Tab-separated table of N, CA and C in Angstrom:
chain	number	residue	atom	x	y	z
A	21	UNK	N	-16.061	-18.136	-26.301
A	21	UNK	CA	-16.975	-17.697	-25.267
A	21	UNK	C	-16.869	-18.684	-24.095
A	22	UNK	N	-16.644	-18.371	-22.977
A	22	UNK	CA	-16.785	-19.055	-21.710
A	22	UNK	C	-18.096	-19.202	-21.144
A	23	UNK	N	-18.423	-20.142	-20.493
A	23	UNK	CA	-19.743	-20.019	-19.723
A	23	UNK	C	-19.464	-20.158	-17.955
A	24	UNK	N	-20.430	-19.642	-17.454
A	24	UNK	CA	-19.986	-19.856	-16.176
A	24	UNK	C	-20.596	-21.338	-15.223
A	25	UNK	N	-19.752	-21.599	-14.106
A	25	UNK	CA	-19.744	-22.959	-13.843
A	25	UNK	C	-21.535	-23.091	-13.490
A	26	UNK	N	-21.388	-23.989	-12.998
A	26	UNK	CA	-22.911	-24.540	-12.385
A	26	UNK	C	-22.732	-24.069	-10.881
A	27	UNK	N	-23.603	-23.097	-10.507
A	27	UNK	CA	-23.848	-22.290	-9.231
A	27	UNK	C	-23.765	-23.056	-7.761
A	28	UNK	N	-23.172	-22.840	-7.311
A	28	UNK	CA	-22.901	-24.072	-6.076
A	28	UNK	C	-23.750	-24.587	-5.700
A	29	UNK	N	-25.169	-23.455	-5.173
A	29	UNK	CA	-26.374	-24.239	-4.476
A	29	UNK	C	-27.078	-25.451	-5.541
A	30	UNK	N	-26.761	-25.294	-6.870
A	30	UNK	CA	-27.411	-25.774	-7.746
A	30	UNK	C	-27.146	-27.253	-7.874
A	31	UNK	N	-25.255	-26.899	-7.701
A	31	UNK	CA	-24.275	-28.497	-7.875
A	31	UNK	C	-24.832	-29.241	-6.711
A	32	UNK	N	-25.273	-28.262	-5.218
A	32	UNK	CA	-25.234	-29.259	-4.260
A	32	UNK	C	-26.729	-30.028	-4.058
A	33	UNK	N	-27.669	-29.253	-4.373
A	33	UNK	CA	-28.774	-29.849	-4.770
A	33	UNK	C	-29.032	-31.304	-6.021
A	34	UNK	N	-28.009	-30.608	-7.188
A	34	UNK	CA	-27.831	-31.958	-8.026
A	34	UNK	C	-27.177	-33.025	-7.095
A	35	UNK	N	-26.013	-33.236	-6.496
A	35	UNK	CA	-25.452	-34.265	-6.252
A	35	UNK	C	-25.958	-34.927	-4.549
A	36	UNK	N	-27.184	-34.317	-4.133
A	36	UNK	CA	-27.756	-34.967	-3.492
A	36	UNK	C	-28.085	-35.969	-3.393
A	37	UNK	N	-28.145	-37.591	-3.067
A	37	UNK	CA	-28.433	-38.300	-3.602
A	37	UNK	C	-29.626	-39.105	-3.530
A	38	UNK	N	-30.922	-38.321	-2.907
A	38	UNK	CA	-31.986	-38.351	-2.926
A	38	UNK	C	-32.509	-37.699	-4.301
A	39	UNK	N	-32.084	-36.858	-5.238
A	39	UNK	CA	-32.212	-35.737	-5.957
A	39	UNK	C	-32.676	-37.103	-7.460
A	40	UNK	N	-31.721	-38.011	-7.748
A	40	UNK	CA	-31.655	-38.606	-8.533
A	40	UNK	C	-32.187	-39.407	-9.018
A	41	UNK	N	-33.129	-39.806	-7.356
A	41	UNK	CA	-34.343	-41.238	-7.205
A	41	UNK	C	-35.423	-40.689	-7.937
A	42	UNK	N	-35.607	-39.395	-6.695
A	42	UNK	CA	-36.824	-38.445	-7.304
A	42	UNK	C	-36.994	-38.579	-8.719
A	43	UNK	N	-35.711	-38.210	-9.717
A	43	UNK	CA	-36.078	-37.258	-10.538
A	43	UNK	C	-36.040	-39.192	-11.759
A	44	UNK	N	-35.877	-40.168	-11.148
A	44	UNK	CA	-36.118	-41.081	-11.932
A	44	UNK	C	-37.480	-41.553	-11.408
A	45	UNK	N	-37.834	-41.545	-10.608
A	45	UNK	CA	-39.179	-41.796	-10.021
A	45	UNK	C	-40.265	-40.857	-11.394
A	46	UNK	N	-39.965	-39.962	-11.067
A	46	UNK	CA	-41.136	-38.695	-11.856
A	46	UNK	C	-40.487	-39.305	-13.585
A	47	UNK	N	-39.297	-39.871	-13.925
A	47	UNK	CA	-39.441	-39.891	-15.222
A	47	UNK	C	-40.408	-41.515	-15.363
A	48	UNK	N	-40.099	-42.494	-14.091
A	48	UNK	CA	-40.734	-43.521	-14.660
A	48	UNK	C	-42.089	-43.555	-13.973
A	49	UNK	N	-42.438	-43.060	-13.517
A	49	UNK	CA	-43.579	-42.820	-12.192
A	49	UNK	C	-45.505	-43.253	-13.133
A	50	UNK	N	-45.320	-42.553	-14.043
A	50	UNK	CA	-46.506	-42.901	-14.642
A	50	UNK	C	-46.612	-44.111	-15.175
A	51	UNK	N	-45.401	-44.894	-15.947
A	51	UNK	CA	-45.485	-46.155	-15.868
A	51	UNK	C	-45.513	-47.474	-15.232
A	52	UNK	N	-44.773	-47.068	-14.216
A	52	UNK	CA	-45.023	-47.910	-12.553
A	52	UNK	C	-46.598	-47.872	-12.577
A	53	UNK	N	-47.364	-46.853	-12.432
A	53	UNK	CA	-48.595	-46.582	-12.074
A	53	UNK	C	-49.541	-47.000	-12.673
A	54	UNK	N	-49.262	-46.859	-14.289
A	54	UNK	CA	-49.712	-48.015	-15.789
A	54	UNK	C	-50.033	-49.099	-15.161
A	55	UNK	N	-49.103	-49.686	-15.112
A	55	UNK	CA	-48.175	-51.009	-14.857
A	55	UNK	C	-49.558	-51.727	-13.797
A	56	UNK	N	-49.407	-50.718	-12.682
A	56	UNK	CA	-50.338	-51.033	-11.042
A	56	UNK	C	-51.689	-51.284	-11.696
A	57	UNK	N	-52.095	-50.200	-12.362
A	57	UNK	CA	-53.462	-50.087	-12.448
A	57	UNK	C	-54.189	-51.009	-13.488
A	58	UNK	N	-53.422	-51.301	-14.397
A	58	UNK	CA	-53.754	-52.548	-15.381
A	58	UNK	C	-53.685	-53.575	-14.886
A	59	UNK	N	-52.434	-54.153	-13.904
A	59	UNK	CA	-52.603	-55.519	-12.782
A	59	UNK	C	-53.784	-55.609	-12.293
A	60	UNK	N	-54.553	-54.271	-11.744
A	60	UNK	CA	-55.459	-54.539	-10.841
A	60	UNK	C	-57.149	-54.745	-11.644
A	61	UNK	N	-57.354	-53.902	-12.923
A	61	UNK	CA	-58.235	-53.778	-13.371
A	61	UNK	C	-57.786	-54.707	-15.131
A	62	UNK	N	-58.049	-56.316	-14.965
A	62	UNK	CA	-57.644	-56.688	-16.151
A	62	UNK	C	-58.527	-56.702	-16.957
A	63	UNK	N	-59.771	-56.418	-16.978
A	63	UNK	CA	-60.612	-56.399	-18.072
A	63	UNK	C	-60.703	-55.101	-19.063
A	64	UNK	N	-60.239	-53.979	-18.072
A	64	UNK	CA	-59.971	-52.618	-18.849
A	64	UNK	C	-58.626	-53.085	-19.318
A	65	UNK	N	-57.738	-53.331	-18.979
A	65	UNK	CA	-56.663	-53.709	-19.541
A	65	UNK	C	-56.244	-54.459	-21.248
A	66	UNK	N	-57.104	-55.600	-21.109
A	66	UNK	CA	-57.740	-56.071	-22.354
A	66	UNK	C	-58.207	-55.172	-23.334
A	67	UNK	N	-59.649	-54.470	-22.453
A	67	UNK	CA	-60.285	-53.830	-23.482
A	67	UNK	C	-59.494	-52.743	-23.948
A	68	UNK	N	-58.523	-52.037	-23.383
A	68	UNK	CA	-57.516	-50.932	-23.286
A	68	UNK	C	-56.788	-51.344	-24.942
A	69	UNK	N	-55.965	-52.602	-25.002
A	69	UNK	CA	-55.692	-53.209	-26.504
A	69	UNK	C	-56.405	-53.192	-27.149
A	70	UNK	N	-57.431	-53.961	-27.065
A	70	UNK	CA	-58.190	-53.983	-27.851
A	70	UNK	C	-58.946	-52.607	-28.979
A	71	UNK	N	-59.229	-51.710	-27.749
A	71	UNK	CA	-59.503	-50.487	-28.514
A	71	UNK	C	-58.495	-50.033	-29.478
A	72	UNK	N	-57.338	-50.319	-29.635
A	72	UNK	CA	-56.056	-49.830	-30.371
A	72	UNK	C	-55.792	-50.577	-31.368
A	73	UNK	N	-56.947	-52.261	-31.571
A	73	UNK	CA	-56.327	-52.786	-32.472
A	73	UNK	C	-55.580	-53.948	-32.557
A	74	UNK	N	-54.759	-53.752	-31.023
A	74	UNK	CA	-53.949	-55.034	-30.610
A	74	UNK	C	-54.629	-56.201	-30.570
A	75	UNK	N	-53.869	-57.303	-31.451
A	75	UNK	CA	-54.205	-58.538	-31.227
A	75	UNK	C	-53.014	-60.049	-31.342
A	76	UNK	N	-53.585	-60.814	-30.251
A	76	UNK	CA	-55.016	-60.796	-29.240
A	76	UNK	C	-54.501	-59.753	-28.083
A	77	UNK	N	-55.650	-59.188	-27.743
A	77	UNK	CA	-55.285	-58.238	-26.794
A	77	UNK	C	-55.057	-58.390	-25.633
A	78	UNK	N	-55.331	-59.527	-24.937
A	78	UNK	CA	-54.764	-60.409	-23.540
A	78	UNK	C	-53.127	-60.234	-23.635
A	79	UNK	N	-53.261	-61.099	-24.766
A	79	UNK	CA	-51.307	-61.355	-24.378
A	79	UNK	C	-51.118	-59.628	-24.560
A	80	UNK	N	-51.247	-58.562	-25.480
A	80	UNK	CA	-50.295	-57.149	-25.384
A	80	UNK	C	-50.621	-56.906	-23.996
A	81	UNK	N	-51.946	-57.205	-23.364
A	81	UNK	CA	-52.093	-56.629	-22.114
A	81	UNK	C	-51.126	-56.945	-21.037
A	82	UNK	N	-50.866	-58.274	-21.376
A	82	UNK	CA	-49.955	-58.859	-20.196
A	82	UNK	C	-48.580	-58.708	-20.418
A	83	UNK	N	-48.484	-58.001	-21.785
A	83	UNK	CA	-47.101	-57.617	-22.360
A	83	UNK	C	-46.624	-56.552	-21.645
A	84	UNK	N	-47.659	-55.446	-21.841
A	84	UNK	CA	-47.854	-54.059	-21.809
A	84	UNK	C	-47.785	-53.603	-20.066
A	85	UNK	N	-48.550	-54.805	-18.897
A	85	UNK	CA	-48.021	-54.762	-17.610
A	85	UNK	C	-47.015	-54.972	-17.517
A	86	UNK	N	-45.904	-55.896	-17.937
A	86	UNK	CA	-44.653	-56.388	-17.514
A	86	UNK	C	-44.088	-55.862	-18.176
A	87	UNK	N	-43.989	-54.639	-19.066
A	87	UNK	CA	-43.113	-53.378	-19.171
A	87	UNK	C	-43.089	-52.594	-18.104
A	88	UNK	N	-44.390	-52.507	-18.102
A	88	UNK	CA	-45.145	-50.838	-17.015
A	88	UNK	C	-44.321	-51.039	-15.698
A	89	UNK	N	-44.112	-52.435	-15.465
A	89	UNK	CA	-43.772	-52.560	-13.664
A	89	UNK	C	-41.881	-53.100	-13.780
A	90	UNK	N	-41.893	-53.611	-15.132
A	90	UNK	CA	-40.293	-54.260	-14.896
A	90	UNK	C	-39.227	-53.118	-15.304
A	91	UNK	N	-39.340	-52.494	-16.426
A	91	UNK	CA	-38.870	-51.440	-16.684
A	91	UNK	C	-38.548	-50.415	-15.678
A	92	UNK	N	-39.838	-50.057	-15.212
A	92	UNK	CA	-39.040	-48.891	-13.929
A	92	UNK	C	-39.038	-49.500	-12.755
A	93	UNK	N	-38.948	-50.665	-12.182
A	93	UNK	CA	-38.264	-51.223	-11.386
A	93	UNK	C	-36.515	-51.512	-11.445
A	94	UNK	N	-36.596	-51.612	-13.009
A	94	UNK	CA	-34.668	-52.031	-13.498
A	94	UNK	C	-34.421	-50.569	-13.118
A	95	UNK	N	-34.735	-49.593	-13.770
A	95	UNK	CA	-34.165	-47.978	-13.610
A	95	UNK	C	-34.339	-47.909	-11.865
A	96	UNK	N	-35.795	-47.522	-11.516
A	96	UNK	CA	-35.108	-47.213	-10.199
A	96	UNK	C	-34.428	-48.051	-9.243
A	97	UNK	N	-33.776	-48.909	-9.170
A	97	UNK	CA	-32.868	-50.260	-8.907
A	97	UNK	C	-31.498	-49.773	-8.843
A	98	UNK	N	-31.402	-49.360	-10.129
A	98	UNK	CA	-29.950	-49.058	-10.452
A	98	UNK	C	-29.499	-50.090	-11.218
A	99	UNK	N	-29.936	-51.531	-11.394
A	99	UNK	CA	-29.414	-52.661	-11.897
A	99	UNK	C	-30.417	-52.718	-13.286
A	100	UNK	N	-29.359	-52.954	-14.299
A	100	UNK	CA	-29.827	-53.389	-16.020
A	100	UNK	C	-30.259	-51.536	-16.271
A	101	UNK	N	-29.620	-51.153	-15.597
A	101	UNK	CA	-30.985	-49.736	-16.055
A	101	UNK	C	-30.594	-49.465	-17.683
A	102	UNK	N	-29.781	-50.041	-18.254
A	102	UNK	CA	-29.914	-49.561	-19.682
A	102	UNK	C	-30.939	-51.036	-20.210
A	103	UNK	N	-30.969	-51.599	-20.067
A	103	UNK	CA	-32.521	-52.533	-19.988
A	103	UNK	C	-34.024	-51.752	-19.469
A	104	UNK	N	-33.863	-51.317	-18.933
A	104	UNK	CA	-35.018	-50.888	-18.427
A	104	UNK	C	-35.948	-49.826	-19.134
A	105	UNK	N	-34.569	-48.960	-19.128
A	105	UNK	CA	-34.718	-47.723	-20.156
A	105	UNK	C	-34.868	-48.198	-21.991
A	106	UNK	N	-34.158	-48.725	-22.297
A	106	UNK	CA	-34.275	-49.299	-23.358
A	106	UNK	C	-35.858	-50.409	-23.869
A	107	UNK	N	-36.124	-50.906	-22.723
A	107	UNK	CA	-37.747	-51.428	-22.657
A	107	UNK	C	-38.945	-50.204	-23.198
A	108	UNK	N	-38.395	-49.446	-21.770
A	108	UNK	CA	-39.986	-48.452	-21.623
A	108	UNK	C	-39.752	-47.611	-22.801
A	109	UNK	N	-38.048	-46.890	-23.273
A	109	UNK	CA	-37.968	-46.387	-25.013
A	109	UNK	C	-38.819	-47.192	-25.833
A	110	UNK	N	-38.595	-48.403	-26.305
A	110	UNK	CA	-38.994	-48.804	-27.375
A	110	UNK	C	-40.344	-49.107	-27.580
A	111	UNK	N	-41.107	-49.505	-26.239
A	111	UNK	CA	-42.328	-49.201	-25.642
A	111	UNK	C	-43.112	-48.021	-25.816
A	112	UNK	N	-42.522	-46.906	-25.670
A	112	UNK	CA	-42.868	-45.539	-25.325
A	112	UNK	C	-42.830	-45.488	-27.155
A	113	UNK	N	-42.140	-45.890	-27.858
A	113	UNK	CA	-41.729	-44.890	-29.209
A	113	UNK	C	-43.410	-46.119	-29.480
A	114	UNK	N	-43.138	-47.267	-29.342
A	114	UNK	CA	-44.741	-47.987	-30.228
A	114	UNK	C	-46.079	-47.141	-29.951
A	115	UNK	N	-46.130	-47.300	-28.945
A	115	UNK	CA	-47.141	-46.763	-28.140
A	115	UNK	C	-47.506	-45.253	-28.950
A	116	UNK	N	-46.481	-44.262	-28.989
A	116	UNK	CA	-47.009	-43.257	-29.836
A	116	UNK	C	-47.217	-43.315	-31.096
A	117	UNK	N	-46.813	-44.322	-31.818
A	117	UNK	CA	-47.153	-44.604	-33.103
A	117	UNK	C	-48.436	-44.775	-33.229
A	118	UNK	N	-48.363	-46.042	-32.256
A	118	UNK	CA	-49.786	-46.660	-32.534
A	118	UNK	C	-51.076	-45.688	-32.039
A	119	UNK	N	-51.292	-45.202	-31.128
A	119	UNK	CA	-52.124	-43.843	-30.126
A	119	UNK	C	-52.257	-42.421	-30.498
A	120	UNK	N	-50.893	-42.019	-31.375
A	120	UNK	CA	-50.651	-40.827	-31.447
A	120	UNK	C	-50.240	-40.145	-33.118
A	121	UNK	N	-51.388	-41.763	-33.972
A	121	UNK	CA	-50.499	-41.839	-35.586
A	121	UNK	C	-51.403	-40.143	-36.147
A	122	UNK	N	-50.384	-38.667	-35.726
A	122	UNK	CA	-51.100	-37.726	-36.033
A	122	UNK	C	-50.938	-37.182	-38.129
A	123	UNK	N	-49.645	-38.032	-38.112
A	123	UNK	CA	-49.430	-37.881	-39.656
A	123	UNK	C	-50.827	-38.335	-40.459
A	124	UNK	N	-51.820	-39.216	-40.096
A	124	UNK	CA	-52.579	-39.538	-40.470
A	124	UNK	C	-54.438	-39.184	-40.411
A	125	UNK	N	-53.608	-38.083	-39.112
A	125	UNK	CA	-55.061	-37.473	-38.915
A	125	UNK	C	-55.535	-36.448	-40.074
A	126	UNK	N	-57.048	-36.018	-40.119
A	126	UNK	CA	-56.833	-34.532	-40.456
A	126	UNK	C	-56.968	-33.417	-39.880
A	127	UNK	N	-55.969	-32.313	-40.647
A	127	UNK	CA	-55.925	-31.231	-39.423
A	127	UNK	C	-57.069	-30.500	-38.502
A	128	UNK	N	-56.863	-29.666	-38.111
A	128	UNK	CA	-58.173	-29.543	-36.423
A	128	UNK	C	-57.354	-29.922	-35.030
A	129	UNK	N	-58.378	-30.379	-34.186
A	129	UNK	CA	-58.250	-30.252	-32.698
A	129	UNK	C	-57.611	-31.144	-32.465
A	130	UNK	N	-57.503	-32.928	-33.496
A	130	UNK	CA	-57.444	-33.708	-32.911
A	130	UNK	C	-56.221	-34.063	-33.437
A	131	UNK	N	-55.778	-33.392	-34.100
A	131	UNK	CA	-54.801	-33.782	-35.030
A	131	UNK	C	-53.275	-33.010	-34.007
A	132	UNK	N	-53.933	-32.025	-33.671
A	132	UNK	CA	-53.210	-31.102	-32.951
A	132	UNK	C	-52.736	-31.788	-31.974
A	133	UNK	N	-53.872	-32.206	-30.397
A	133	UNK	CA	-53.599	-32.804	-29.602
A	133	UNK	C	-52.577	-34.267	-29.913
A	134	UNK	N	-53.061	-34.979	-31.029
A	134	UNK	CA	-51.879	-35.628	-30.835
A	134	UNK	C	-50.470	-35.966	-31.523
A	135	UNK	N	-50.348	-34.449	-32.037
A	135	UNK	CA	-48.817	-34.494	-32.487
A	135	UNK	C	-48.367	-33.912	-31.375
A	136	UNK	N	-48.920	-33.413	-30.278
A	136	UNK	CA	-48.349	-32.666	-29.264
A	136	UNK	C	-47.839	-33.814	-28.355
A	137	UNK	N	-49.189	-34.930	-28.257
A	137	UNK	CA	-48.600	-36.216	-27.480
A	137	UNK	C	-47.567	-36.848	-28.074
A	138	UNK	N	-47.272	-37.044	-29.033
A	138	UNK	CA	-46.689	-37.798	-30.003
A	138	UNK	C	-44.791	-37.204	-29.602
A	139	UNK	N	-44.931	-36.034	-29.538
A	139	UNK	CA	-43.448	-35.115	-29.420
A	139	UNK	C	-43.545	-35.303	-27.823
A	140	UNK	N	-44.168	-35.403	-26.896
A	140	UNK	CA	-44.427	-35.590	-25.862
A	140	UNK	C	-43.275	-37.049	-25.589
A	141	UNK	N	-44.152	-37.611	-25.953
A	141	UNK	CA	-43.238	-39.266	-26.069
A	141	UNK	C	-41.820	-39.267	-26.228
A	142	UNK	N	-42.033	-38.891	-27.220
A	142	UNK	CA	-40.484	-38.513	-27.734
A	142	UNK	C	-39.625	-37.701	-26.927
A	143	UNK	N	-40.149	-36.749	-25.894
A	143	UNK	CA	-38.990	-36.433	-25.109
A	143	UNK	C	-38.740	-37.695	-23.976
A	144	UNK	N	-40.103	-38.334	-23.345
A	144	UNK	CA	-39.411	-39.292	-22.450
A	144	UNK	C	-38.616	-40.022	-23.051
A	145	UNK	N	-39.061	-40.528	-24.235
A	145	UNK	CA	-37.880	-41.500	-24.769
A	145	UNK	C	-36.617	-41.143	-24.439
A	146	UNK	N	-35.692	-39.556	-25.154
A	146	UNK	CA	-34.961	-38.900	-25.081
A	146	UNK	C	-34.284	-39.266	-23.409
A	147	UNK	N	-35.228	-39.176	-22.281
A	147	UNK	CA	-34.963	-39.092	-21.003
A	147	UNK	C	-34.810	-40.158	-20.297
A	148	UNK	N	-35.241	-41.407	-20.948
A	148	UNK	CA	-34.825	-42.532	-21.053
A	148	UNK	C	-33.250	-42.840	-21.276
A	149	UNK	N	-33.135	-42.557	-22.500
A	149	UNK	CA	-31.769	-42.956	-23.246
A	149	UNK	C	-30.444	-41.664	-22.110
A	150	UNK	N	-31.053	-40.841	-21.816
A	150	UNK	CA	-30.487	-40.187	-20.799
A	150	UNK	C	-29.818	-40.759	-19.783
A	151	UNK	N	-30.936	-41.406	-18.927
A	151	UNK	CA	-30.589	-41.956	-17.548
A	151	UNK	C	-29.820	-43.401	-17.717
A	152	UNK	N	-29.909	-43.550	-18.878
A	152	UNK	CA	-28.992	-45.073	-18.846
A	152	UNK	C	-27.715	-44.758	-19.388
A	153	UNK	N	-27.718	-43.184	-20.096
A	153	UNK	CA	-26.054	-42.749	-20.835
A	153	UNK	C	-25.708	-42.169	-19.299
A	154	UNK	N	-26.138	-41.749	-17.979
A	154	UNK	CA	-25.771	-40.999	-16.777
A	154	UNK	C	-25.271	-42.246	-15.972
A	155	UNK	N	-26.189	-43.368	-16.509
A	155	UNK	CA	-26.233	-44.582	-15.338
A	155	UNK	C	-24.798	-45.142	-15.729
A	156	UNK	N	-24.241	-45.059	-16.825
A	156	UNK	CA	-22.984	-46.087	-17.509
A	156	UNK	C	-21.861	-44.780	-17.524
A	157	UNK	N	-21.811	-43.578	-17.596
A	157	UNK	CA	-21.162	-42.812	-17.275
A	157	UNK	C	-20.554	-42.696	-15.839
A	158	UNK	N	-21.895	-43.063	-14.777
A	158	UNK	CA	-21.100	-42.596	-13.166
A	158	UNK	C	-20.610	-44.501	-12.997
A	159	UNK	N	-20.944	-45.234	-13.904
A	159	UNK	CA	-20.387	-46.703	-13.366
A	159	UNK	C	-18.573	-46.864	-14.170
A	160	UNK	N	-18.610	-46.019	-15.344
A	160	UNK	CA	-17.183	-45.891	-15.652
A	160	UNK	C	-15.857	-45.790	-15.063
């Protein structure tokens, strides 16, 4: 079976090269924003660990900013981005463990909502490991 190519307007829109920032912006965009909003508000930040367990919850907090802001600074950079990506992955996979442990819920509303977050995660991860197999592919 043949498939047909990728539609011209489509290729020329992909290889725009504004197209690529964007679309790493929107994958790291909420963590940049993490990142901002925990710098600015450190006592929610703290208490933010803390509610989860983390301890001491200062240092994950100050852990947990200098992912949020270094990570998608390496990706949208272009430089270390398989660092970067590889941060906010392994980050991203704890984080749903720890937030989203739905194997352990019981079933109902809540259990629901967060196996949905939980697979959620798991695709950024996926989109992660993406942009750093695209990033070492166009540097080949």
């Amino acid at each position: 079976m043949t498939y047909p190519q990728t539609p011209r307007f489509v290729g020329r829109i992909l290889d725009w090269p504004p197209v690529g920032f964007v679309a790493r912006l929107a994958l790291v965009g909420a963590y940049l924003l993490g990142g901002i909003v925990k710098l600015s508000d450190w006592p929610a930040a703290v208490a933010e660990q803390a509610h989860f367990g983390m301890s001491p919850p200062a240092m994950w907090a100050a852990l947990t900013i200098a992912i949020e802001l270094i990570g998608p600074l390496l990706i949208l950079s272009g430089r270390l981005v398989w660092l970067g990506a590889g941060m906010l992955g392994v980050f991203t996979l704890l984080a749903a463990i720890t937030a989203n442990a739905f194997w352990s819920m019981p079933g109902g509303v809540a259990r629901f909502m967060a196996t949905n977050a939980f697979f959620e995660h798991t695709g950024l991860i996926g989109g992660f490991v993406l942009v750093a197999m695209i990033t070492r592919r166009d540097r080949a």
